[in-house]
Amino acid sequence: MNQLDMTLLIILSIIVPVVGGIIVSRLGKHINIREAATLITALALFVINLLIYVNLDLSHENAVASSRFVFAEPIEGLAIAFSATAFGSLFAIIASGLWIATSIYAIGYMRGHHEKHQTRFYVLFAIAIAGVMAVAYSDNLFTLFLFYEILTVSTYPLVTHSGNREARKGGKTYILILMGSSILFFLPAMIIVWFVSGTLSFQEGGILAGNLDAIWAAPLLALFLFGISKAGLMPLHKWLPSAMVAPTPVSALLHAVAVVKAGVFSVMKIVVFIFGTDFITESNANHWLIWLPLITIVVASFIALRKDNLKERLAYSTVSQLSYIILGALLANEAGILGGTMHIAMHAFAKISLFFAAGAILVATHKKYVSQLSGLGRTMPFTFTVFTIGTLSIIGLPFFGGMWSKWYLLSGSLSFQGPEFTYWAILTGLAISSILNTYYLLSIPMTAFFNKADNDSSNASQHASGIKEAPVACLIGMAIPTCITVYLFFDPQLFYRLAATLNQF
Amino acid sequence: MMDFVLGHINYWLIVAVMMVGLYTLMSRSNLIKKLAGLAIFQTAVILFYVSLGKVTGGTVPIMDEKYTLYSNPLPQVLMLTAIVVGVATTALGFALVIRIKEAYDSVEESEINKMDEQD
Amino acid sequence: MEQLTILLIVIPLMCAPITALIPSEKITWALTLIVSLISLAISFYILYEVIDGKHVIYELGGWRPPWGIEYKIDSLNAFVAVIVSGISALACLFAYRSVPSEIDKKTIPLFYAAFQLCLLGLLGISLTGDIFNLFVFLEISSLATYALISMGKHRKALTAAFSYLILGTIGATFFLIGVGFLFAASGSLNTADIASRFSSFEDMQLVETALIFMVMGIALKAAIFPLHSWLPNAYGQAPSAVSVFLSATATKVSIYVLLRILFDLYPVEYWVDMLLPQIMLSLGCAAVIYGSYRAWQQVEMKRLLAFSSVAQIGYMVIGLSMLNELGLIASIIHLFNHAVIKATLFIGAGILLYRANTTQLKSLRGLGKDMPWTFAAIALAGLSLIGVPGTVGFVTKWYLLEAAVEKGLWIVVATIVVGSVLAIAYVWKIVENLYFRSKRKIHIHDVSSGDDGVAKAPKTMTMALWIGAIMCIIFGLNTELSFQAASSAATALLER
């Protein structure tokens, strides 16, 4: 495939969801056609991303330059440009693939839950996906930043979808933290990079090495880590639990996959292509910065343990898992980067299954709290099986995809070159967090399957309302990521191939 | 020193007039008096320009070989414009004062400010 | 070609008295719009001609310079003319429904006549190459401005106009004194002529005094901190359409005059050792911090925006006082960028005023949910004011930062950062009140029941708003035009 077609594909990947959104917005009256339009858009986008993946030339980096598409150049050297890279393609495939599953799921959920403004929901969803695609294929830090912000703004109406007081309050936290931190930390950091190195393009080996004094590497990296609050690093993680006021498909795709992964994606990109792993290890920038994700992993796990609201518990679990990826990036060695990148994929499939299951429970029983789930496993076996598989994958047990990323992360931690104390702290932290993971996640399906319903009255009301499984569309939507989670254990090559390219540079 | 003072006596007087204008403008609370101060201030500038163009012993500028020494006519011409501008400004100012009097029933700045604060 | 330049002056000059005589509000409006659009077209044409560094020269009445008045137009002149006439057209579009709601029907023709005179004055300032002529145009625009501001709905508009009249006249008179001194020293009023013969009289004390007087006078007109006290009241109380027009053009044109005086009339080497750059730089920084802080404290939207203008003027002053090309580019490009942003925001405020009959932020709570599109446009312009990448505000701040880093002026970098943070704070204040605060009963004043003005914003207003908002984005992404104009202007200014 020649470069023109590649460029065209990249442009299409951003335009298709926007066009799809516009079409969907015109179909408010014909809901079945509208849903079909969403699905077709999602499928088309997935195919486009697959085509990009298939045609990627992973062997040499020139392929990036040849597919570059410059949209605008407001200031000389500072362009809004896109290009296809292995890492971007990985993120794009995950997001667009799961969009299909989410769309199917959303049909069941939105109707089952009788949400209002469904058309607006689908339109905004498509536009948010377009933002994600733009982030994935961004060619330089400036473009990345721009669409990072656009993603924040475009997902805001989705967070406040229900429009009530609680949603608005959550939305306010959401936009204040995401916007505020990116303007206060990310933007200055970007500007510093520009003035230090004179460019913002992602280059192999980073652009800072040789331009920046090694002492300043750590503070600058800290600016980036705090600036990209989508990655959920404590103490700037609050927006994620707040965003849980959104409808479940939004929480599932955007706040377990697209938005948060855009955050860690950015961190990874910056670590590998702006700083360069060599520069980070040489300047020892990661020696104390690595404490940030480590603390987040452990603290978020403890908080998750104490949350009774199911979605909030999942949110804190996400915060904790995201920091695994940041940890992997900050380890700045081959296995760490590999593990972190693979965890973007593995966690995405597992976590979306969990959210889908949580949403299904909400639709079928209107129950939000973990303590109310006793005995539900018997009435909703499928949902809780999905939940269990997701849980096991996140914990990192064999036969589920999550094992591979945890494996690489662990081996990355083992080869961490740094102070002895930090080294042991990382290992201990990971161990503690795994135990906590097991406890706070696995306890949910355990309660549902093995506990008896608390009292007769609720039991009676269950029978009265005739609790069944969620709508079929929800179940299909749930099945897809769950199957992939299992499949990825046996064949992680798909993502391994892409993730491994990060280490070539 | 004395020569310097006496030689520029017209400028000293102009400066004095200018200061009278500015002082009136700043110290008075009455809007009409403020405008009067403004007008005096502008007049001083007009005088300044006119005396700029004056050449000692010069005549009116006539294109004739007999008259080689003549005053520069340009500043005077400019001041025609400046006078028009000054008149327009003063007129507009008075119009505003009339409207203010209608709206506030006062032309004292201190009283008007007090009323504004109450709103 | 040359004749076109004078048309920019003649057309509004001819149309203004005619407008004053026509009793119909619609016709006068249409006339004003046509005048603005024609001016816009002509200025664009001229800009296109001169953008690569050429000049268009017009000798008024055929008199040879330096005796006659000469219009020597380079890309800076044309760029400012484009800004003025473009914003005038935008404000006029907005005025169609806004003016009848705020101004007595009988005075509408007079309003439009004054509007055209103001346009004429501002265009004249931006085109002329003669400093006395510049003073005349300055006064024409100022007199029209006083009249326009006094037409505000509230009686405070009268006092605001009066105090602006006093201060504005003092400023203009200071400028006139400066012109007099310079004339006494050089014997000429023509900018190019003075500049070319500058070395022959630069030792005279008068020349320095003249510079100080002119800079002081113009600084007052440009509302450079601490001479800004007239601005918040004037823009806050003026009718919405006037706020839109003036906030986007009047102070910008004064900054343009400042540029001309400092870089064209006087050589940079002459005043660079006079502490002037340092003073202006510190005043600019102070303006940014003070203006942004005061904006944050305001409880009324138009006043908030007016204080924000004080801050934005500070950015322009910072840019020009850094004396390097990037700084100048930042200043000149910000003339345009800020004009677009502020016009959009004032149009937004005007729509809110039209619908809720107040711009007290307290009373506007929750209105954003009723009018999401208006709100979105205001938010876009607000983001530009902050300087979010992808908007026009970013372009300015970026060049300003680059200029500051190039010069090693870390105080400027710090100012820009603090200013941006404060900008976030005051823009957020608007956004929060409009959208996040729960709605309270809107206090609607003086509106007869069943007035559909409260129900929806008129199309012309919305159009004007969105034209502005979209320009904020387009010129933030595609900076070719504005950058090219600004850089060729900056090069021309520095070359001398």
CSV table of C-alpha atoms in Angstrom, one decimal, chain A residues 118-492:
chain,number,residue,atom,x,y,z
A,118,GLN,CA,-30.5,8.9,23.4
A,119,THR,CA,-29.7,10.5,20.1
A,120,ARG,CA,-27.5,13.1,21.7
A,121,PHE,CA,-25.8,10.3,23.5
A,122,TYR,CA,-24.8,8.4,20.4
A,123,VAL,CA,-23.8,11.5,18.6
A,124,LEU,CA,-21.5,12.7,21.4
A,125,PHE,CA,-20.1,9.2,21.8
A,126,ALA,CA,-19.1,9.1,18.1
A,127,ILE,CA,-17.4,12.5,18.4
A,128,ALA,CA,-15.5,11.5,21.5
A,129,ILE,CA,-14.3,8.4,19.6
A,130,ALA,CA,-13.1,10.7,16.8
A,131,GLY,CA,-11.1,12.6,19.5
A,132,VAL,CA,-9.6,9.3,20.6
A,133,MET,CA,-8.6,8.4,17.1
A,134,ALA,CA,-6.9,11.8,16.7
A,135,VAL,CA,-5.0,11.2,20.0
A,136,ALA,CA,-4.0,7.8,18.8
A,137,TYR,CA,-2.6,8.9,15.5
A,138,SER,CA,-1.2,12.2,16.6
A,139,ASP,CA,2.2,12.9,15.2
A,140,ASN,CA,3.6,15.3,17.7
A,141,LEU,CA,3.1,16.4,21.3
A,142,PHE,CA,1.2,19.5,20.2
A,143,THR,CA,-1.4,17.6,18.3
A,144,LEU,CA,-1.7,15.1,21.2
A,145,PHE,CA,-2.3,17.9,23.7
A,146,LEU,CA,-4.9,19.5,21.5
A,147,PHE,CA,-7.0,16.4,21.0
A,148,TYR,CA,-6.4,15.5,24.6
A,149,GLU,CA,-8.2,18.7,25.5
A,150,ILE,CA,-10.9,18.2,22.9
A,151,LEU,CA,-11.5,14.7,24.3
A,152,THR,CA,-12.0,16.3,27.7
A,153,VAL,CA,-14.5,18.8,26.5
A,154,SER,CA,-16.4,16.4,24.2
A,155,THR,CA,-16.9,13.8,26.9
A,156,TYR,CA,-18.1,16.4,29.4
A,157,PRO,CA,-21.8,16.3,28.1
A,158,LEU,CA,-21.7,12.5,28.3
A,159,VAL,CA,-20.7,12.6,31.9
A,160,THR,CA,-23.5,15.0,32.8
A,161,HIS,CA,-25.9,13.1,30.6
A,162,SER,CA,-28.6,12.7,33.1
A,163,GLY,CA,-28.5,16.4,33.8
A,164,ASN,CA,-29.5,16.2,37.5
A,165,ARG,CA,-27.7,17.9,40.3
A,166,GLU,CA,-25.4,15.0,41.0
A,167,ALA,CA,-24.4,14.7,37.4
A,168,ARG,CA,-23.6,18.4,37.2
A,169,LYS,CA,-21.5,18.2,40.3
A,170,GLY,CA,-19.6,15.2,39.0
A,171,GLY,CA,-19.2,17.0,35.7
A,172,LYS,CA,-17.7,20.0,37.4
A,173,THR,CA,-15.1,18.0,39.2
A,174,TYR,CA,-14.4,16.1,35.9
A,175,ILE,CA,-13.8,19.2,33.8
A,176,LEU,CA,-12.0,21.2,36.5
A,177,ILE,CA,-9.4,18.6,37.3
A,178,LEU,CA,-8.8,17.4,33.7
A,179,MET,CA,-8.7,20.9,32.2
A,180,GLY,CA,-7.0,22.6,35.1
A,181,SER,CA,-4.2,20.2,35.5
A,182,SER,CA,-3.5,20.0,31.8
A,183,ILE,CA,-3.3,23.8,31.5
A,184,LEU,CA,-1.3,24.2,34.7
A,185,PHE,CA,1.2,21.4,34.2
A,186,PHE,CA,0.9,19.7,30.8
A,187,LEU,CA,1.0,22.9,28.8
A,188,PRO,CA,4.0,24.5,30.5
A,189,ALA,CA,5.8,21.2,30.3
A,190,MET,CA,5.1,21.1,26.6
A,191,ILE,CA,6.3,24.7,26.2
A,192,ILE,CA,9.5,23.9,28.1
A,193,VAL,CA,10.1,20.9,25.9
A,194,TRP,CA,9.7,23.2,22.9
A,195,PHE,CA,12.1,25.8,24.1
A,196,VAL,CA,14.7,23.2,25.2
A,197,SER,CA,14.7,21.1,22.1
A,198,GLY,CA,13.1,23.2,19.5
A,199,THR,CA,10.7,20.6,18.4
A,200,LEU,CA,7.7,18.6,19.7
A,201,SER,CA,7.7,15.7,17.3
A,202,PHE,CA,7.8,12.2,18.6
A,203,GLN,CA,11.2,10.8,17.7
A,204,GLU,CA,12.8,7.5,18.5
A,205,GLY,CA,15.1,7.8,21.5
A,206,GLY,CA,13.4,11.0,22.6
A,207,ILE,CA,14.2,14.6,21.8
A,208,LEU,CA,15.3,15.8,25.2
A,209,ALA,CA,18.5,13.8,25.5
A,210,GLY,CA,21.5,16.1,25.0
A,211,ASN,CA,19.2,19.2,25.2
A,212,LEU,CA,18.1,19.1,28.8
A,213,ASP,CA,20.3,19.1,31.9
A,214,ALA,CA,19.8,15.7,33.6
A,215,ILE,CA,18.9,17.4,36.9
A,216,TRP,CA,15.8,18.8,35.2
A,217,ALA,CA,14.5,15.6,33.7
A,218,ALA,CA,12.7,14.5,36.9
A,219,PRO,CA,10.9,17.8,37.5
A,220,LEU,CA,9.8,18.0,33.9
A,221,LEU,CA,8.6,14.4,33.9
A,222,ALA,CA,6.7,15.2,37.1
A,223,LEU,CA,5.0,18.1,35.3
A,224,PHE,CA,3.9,15.7,32.6
A,225,LEU,CA,2.7,13.1,35.0
A,226,PHE,CA,0.6,15.5,36.9
A,227,GLY,CA,-0.5,17.4,33.8
A,228,ILE,CA,-1.9,14.2,32.2
A,229,SER,CA,-4.4,13.7,34.9
A,230,LYS,CA,-6.4,11.4,32.6
A,231,ALA,CA,-3.9,8.8,33.6
A,232,GLY,CA,-5.4,9.0,37.1
A,233,LEU,CA,-2.3,9.5,39.1
A,234,MET,CA,-3.0,10.4,42.7
A,235,PRO,CA,-3.8,13.0,43.9
A,236,LEU,CA,-5.4,14.0,40.6
A,237,HIS,CA,-7.6,10.9,40.3
A,238,LYS,CA,-10.8,12.3,41.8
A,239,TRP,CA,-12.3,13.0,38.4
A,240,LEU,CA,-12.6,9.3,37.6
A,241,PRO,CA,-15.0,8.4,40.5
A,242,SER,CA,-16.9,11.6,39.7
A,243,ALA,CA,-17.3,10.6,36.1
A,244,MET,CA,-19.2,7.5,37.3
A,245,VAL,CA,-22.4,9.5,37.3
A,246,ALA,CA,-22.4,8.9,33.6
A,247,PRO,CA,-24.5,6.1,31.9
A,248,THR,CA,-22.7,2.8,32.1
A,249,PRO,CA,-21.6,2.5,28.4
A,250,VAL,CA,-19.8,5.9,28.9
A,251,SER,CA,-18.1,4.7,32.1
A,252,ALA,CA,-17.3,1.4,30.3
A,253,LEU,CA,-15.8,2.7,27.0
A,254,LEU,CA,-14.6,6.1,27.9
A,255,HIS,CA,-13.7,5.8,31.5
A,256,ALA,CA,-12.2,2.4,31.5
A,257,VAL,CA,-10.8,2.4,28.0
A,258,ALA,CA,-10.8,5.5,25.8
A,259,VAL,CA,-10.2,8.5,28.0
A,260,VAL,CA,-8.1,7.0,30.7
A,261,LYS,CA,-6.1,5.0,28.1
A,262,ALA,CA,-5.6,8.2,26.2
A,263,GLY,CA,-4.0,9.4,29.4
A,264,VAL,CA,-1.6,6.5,29.9
A,265,PHE,CA,-1.1,6.4,26.1
A,266,SER,CA,0.2,10.0,26.3
A,267,VAL,CA,2.4,9.2,29.3
A,268,MET,CA,3.9,6.3,27.4
A,269,LYS,CA,4.4,8.3,24.3
A,270,ILE,CA,6.1,11.0,26.3
A,271,VAL,CA,8.3,8.6,28.2
A,272,VAL,CA,9.4,6.8,25.1
A,273,PHE,CA,9.4,9.4,22.3
A,274,ILE,CA,10.0,12.7,24.1
A,275,PHE,CA,12.3,11.7,27.0
A,276,GLY,CA,13.6,8.4,25.7
A,277,THR,CA,14.0,5.5,28.1
A,278,ASP,CA,17.8,5.8,28.0
A,279,PHE,CA,17.6,9.4,29.0
A,280,ILE,CA,15.3,8.6,31.9
A,281,THR,CA,17.6,5.8,33.2
A,282,GLU,CA,20.7,7.9,32.7
A,283,SER,CA,19.3,10.9,34.5
A,284,ASN,CA,17.8,8.7,37.3
A,285,ALA,CA,14.5,10.7,36.8
A,286,ASN,CA,12.5,7.6,37.6
A,287,HIS,CA,14.1,6.9,41.0
A,288,TRP,CA,11.7,9.0,43.0
A,289,LEU,CA,9.0,9.5,40.4
A,290,ILE,CA,8.2,5.8,40.4
A,291,TRP,CA,6.8,6.3,43.9
A,292,LEU,CA,3.9,8.2,42.5
A,293,PRO,CA,2.3,5.3,40.6
A,294,LEU,CA,3.4,2.9,43.3
A,295,ILE,CA,1.6,4.8,46.0
A,296,THR,CA,-1.4,5.2,43.7
A,297,ILE,CA,-1.6,1.5,43.1
A,298,VAL,CA,-1.7,0.6,46.7
A,299,VAL,CA,-3.8,3.5,48.0
A,300,ALA,CA,-6.4,3.2,45.3
A,301,SER,CA,-6.7,-0.5,46.0
A,302,PHE,CA,-7.4,0.3,49.7
A,303,ILE,CA,-10.0,2.8,48.7
A,304,ALA,CA,-11.6,0.4,46.3
A,305,LEU,CA,-11.8,-2.1,49.1
A,306,ARG,CA,-14.0,0.4,51.1
A,307,LYS,CA,-16.3,1.4,48.4
A,308,ASP,CA,-19.7,-0.1,48.4
A,309,ASN,CA,-20.9,1.5,45.2
A,310,LEU,CA,-20.1,-1.0,42.5
A,311,LYS,CA,-19.1,1.5,39.8
A,312,GLU,CA,-17.0,3.5,42.2
A,313,ARG,CA,-15.2,0.4,43.3
A,314,LEU,CA,-14.5,-0.3,39.6
A,315,ALA,CA,-13.3,3.3,39.2
A,316,TYR,CA,-10.8,3.0,41.9
A,317,SER,CA,-9.7,-0.3,40.5
A,318,THR,CA,-9.1,1.5,37.2
A,319,VAL,CA,-7.1,4.2,39.0
A,320,SER,CA,-5.0,1.5,40.5
A,321,GLN,CA,-4.6,-0.5,37.2
A,322,LEU,CA,-3.7,2.7,35.3
A,323,SER,CA,-0.8,3.2,37.6
A,324,TYR,CA,0.5,-0.2,36.7
A,325,ILE,CA,0.9,1.1,33.2
A,326,ILE,CA,2.6,4.3,34.4
A,327,LEU,CA,4.8,2.1,36.6
A,328,GLY,CA,5.7,0.1,33.5
A,329,ALA,CA,6.6,3.3,31.6
A,330,LEU,CA,8.7,4.7,34.5
A,331,LEU,CA,10.6,1.4,34.9
A,332,ALA,CA,12.0,2.5,31.5
A,333,ASN,CA,13.3,-0.9,30.7
A,334,GLU,CA,12.3,-3.3,27.9
A,335,ALA,CA,10.1,-5.5,29.9
A,336,GLY,CA,8.5,-2.6,31.7
A,337,ILE,CA,7.5,-0.7,28.6
A,338,LEU,CA,6.3,-4.0,27.0
A,339,GLY,CA,4.2,-4.9,30.1
A,340,GLY,CA,2.8,-1.4,30.4
A,341,THR,CA,1.8,-1.3,26.7
A,342,MET,CA,0.3,-4.7,26.8
A,343,HIS,CA,-1.6,-3.8,30.0
A,344,ILE,CA,-3.3,-1.0,28.0
A,345,ALA,CA,-4.8,-3.7,25.9
A,346,MET,CA,-5.4,-6.4,28.5
A,347,HIS,CA,-6.8,-4.1,31.1
A,348,ALA,CA,-9.1,-2.5,28.5
A,349,PHE,CA,-10.8,-5.8,27.6
A,350,ALA,CA,-11.1,-7.0,31.2
A,351,LYS,CA,-12.3,-3.7,32.7
A,352,ILE,CA,-14.9,-3.1,30.0
A,353,SER,CA,-16.3,-6.6,30.8
A,354,LEU,CA,-16.6,-5.6,34.4
A,355,PHE,CA,-18.3,-2.4,33.6
A,356,PHE,CA,-20.7,-4.1,31.2
A,357,ALA,CA,-21.6,-6.5,33.9
A,358,ALA,CA,-22.1,-3.7,36.5
A,359,GLY,CA,-24.4,-2.0,34.0
A,360,ALA,CA,-26.3,-5.1,33.3
A,361,ILE,CA,-26.9,-5.5,37.0
A,362,LEU,CA,-28.1,-1.9,37.2
A,363,VAL,CA,-30.4,-2.3,34.2
A,364,ALA,CA,-31.9,-5.6,35.4
A,365,THR,CA,-32.1,-5.0,39.2
A,366,HIS,CA,-31.5,-1.3,39.7
A,367,LYS,CA,-28.9,-2.2,42.3
A,368,LYS,CA,-25.8,-0.1,42.6
A,369,TYR,CA,-24.2,-1.4,45.8
A,370,VAL,CA,-22.0,-4.4,46.3
A,371,SER,CA,-23.8,-5.2,49.5
A,372,GLN,CA,-27.1,-5.7,47.7
A,373,LEU,CA,-25.8,-8.3,45.3
A,374,SER,CA,-26.1,-11.3,47.6
A,375,GLY,CA,-27.5,-14.3,45.8
A,376,LEU,CA,-27.9,-12.5,42.5
A,377,GLY,CA,-25.5,-14.9,40.8
A,378,ARG,CA,-28.1,-17.5,40.6
A,379,THR,CA,-30.6,-15.3,38.8
A,380,MET,CA,-28.0,-13.7,36.5
A,381,PRO,CA,-25.5,-16.4,35.9
A,382,PHE,CA,-24.2,-15.1,32.6
A,383,THR,CA,-23.5,-11.6,33.9
A,384,PHE,CA,-21.6,-12.8,36.9
A,385,THR,CA,-19.6,-15.3,34.8
A,386,VAL,CA,-18.5,-12.4,32.7
A,387,PHE,CA,-17.7,-10.5,35.9
A,388,THR,CA,-15.6,-13.3,37.2
A,389,ILE,CA,-13.6,-13.7,34.0
A,390,GLY,CA,-12.9,-10.0,34.0
A,391,THR,CA,-11.8,-10.1,37.6
A,392,LEU,CA,-9.5,-13.0,37.1
A,393,SER,CA,-7.9,-11.3,34.1
A,394,ILE,CA,-7.3,-8.1,36.0
A,395,ILE,CA,-5.8,-10.0,38.9
A,396,GLY,CA,-3.5,-11.6,36.3
A,397,LEU,CA,-4.2,-15.3,36.6
A,398,PRO,CA,-3.5,-17.8,33.9
A,399,PHE,CA,-5.9,-18.6,31.1
A,400,PHE,CA,-6.8,-14.9,30.9
A,401,GLY,CA,-5.0,-12.2,28.9
A,402,GLY,CA,-4.2,-10.1,31.9
A,403,MET,CA,-1.6,-12.6,32.9
A,404,TRP,CA,0.8,-11.6,30.1
A,405,SER,CA,1.0,-7.9,31.0
A,406,LYS,CA,1.4,-8.6,34.7
A,407,TRP,CA,4.1,-11.0,33.8
A,408,TYR,CA,6.1,-8.5,31.8
A,409,LEU,CA,5.5,-5.8,34.4
A,410,LEU,CA,6.8,-8.1,37.1
A,411,SER,CA,9.9,-9.0,35.2
A,412,GLY,CA,10.4,-5.3,34.4
A,413,SER,CA,10.2,-4.6,38.1
A,414,LEU,CA,12.7,-7.3,38.8
A,415,SER,CA,15.2,-5.8,36.5
A,416,PHE,CA,14.7,-2.2,37.8
A,417,GLN,CA,18.0,-0.5,38.2
A,418,GLY,CA,17.7,1.8,41.2
A,419,PRO,CA,18.0,2.2,44.9
A,420,GLU,CA,17.7,-1.0,46.8
A,421,PHE,CA,14.8,0.3,48.9
A,422,THR,CA,12.8,1.5,45.9
A,423,TYR,CA,13.3,-1.9,44.3
A,424,TRP,CA,11.9,-3.8,47.2
A,425,ALA,CA,9.1,-1.3,47.6
A,426,ILE,CA,8.0,-1.8,44.1
A,427,LEU,CA,7.9,-5.6,44.5
A,428,THR,CA,6.1,-5.3,47.8
A,429,GLY,CA,3.7,-2.8,46.4
A,430,LEU,CA,2.8,-5.1,43.5
A,431,ALA,CA,2.4,-8.0,45.8
A,432,ILE,CA,0.1,-6.1,48.2
A,433,SER,CA,-2.0,-4.7,45.4
A,434,SER,CA,-2.4,-8.2,43.8
A,435,ILE,CA,-3.8,-9.5,47.1
A,436,LEU,CA,-6.1,-6.5,47.4
A,437,ASN,CA,-7.2,-6.9,43.8
A,438,THR,CA,-8.2,-10.4,44.5
A,439,TYR,CA,-10.0,-9.4,47.6
A,440,TYR,CA,-12.0,-6.4,46.4
A,441,LEU,CA,-12.9,-7.7,43.0
A,442,LEU,CA,-13.3,-11.3,43.5
A,443,SER,CA,-15.5,-10.8,46.6
A,444,ILE,CA,-18.2,-9.4,44.3
A,445,PRO,CA,-19.0,-12.5,42.3
A,446,MET,CA,-18.3,-14.6,45.3
A,447,THR,CA,-21.0,-12.8,47.2
A,448,ALA,CA,-23.3,-13.1,44.3
A,449,PHE,CA,-22.8,-16.8,43.7
A,450,PHE,CA,-22.4,-18.2,47.2
A,451,ASN,CA,-24.2,-15.9,49.6
A,452,LYS,CA,-27.8,-16.3,50.2
A,453,ALA,CA,-30.0,-13.3,49.7
A,454,ASP,CA,-30.0,-11.3,53.0
A,455,ASN,CA,-33.6,-11.3,54.0
A,456,ASP,CA,-36.8,-12.6,52.8
A,457,SER,CA,-38.3,-9.3,52.0
A,458,SER,CA,-35.8,-8.4,49.4
A,459,ASN,CA,-36.0,-12.0,48.1
A,460,ALA,CA,-39.7,-11.6,47.8
A,461,SER,CA,-39.4,-8.4,46.0
A,462,GLN,CA,-36.9,-10.0,43.6
A,463,HIS,CA,-39.4,-12.6,42.8
A,464,ALA,CA,-42.1,-10.0,42.5
A,465,SER,CA,-40.1,-8.0,40.0
A,466,GLY,CA,-39.0,-11.2,38.3
A,467,ILE,CA,-35.3,-10.4,37.9
A,468,LYS,CA,-33.9,-11.9,34.8
A,469,GLU,CA,-30.7,-11.3,32.8
A,470,ALA,CA,-30.2,-8.0,31.1
A,471,PRO,CA,-31.5,-7.4,27.6
A,472,VAL,CA,-30.0,-9.6,24.9
A,473,ALA,CA,-28.1,-6.7,23.3
A,474,CYS,CA,-26.3,-6.2,26.6
A,475,LEU,CA,-25.4,-9.8,26.8
A,476,ILE,CA,-23.9,-9.8,23.3
A,477,GLY,CA,-22.0,-6.7,24.1
A,478,MET,CA,-20.6,-8.3,27.2
A,479,ALA,CA,-19.7,-11.5,25.5
A,480,ILE,CA,-17.4,-9.9,23.0
A,481,PRO,CA,-14.7,-8.5,25.3
A,482,THR,CA,-14.9,-11.4,27.6
A,483,CYS,CA,-14.2,-13.9,24.8
A,484,ILE,CA,-11.3,-11.7,23.6
A,485,THR,CA,-9.9,-11.7,27.2
A,486,VAL,CA,-9.7,-15.4,27.1
A,487,TYR,CA,-8.5,-15.6,23.6
A,488,LEU,CA,-5.7,-13.1,24.4
A,489,PHE,CA,-4.2,-15.6,26.8
A,490,PHE,CA,-3.6,-18.1,24.1
A,491,ASP,CA,-2.6,-15.6,21.4
A,492,PRO,CA,-1.2,-12.4,22.7
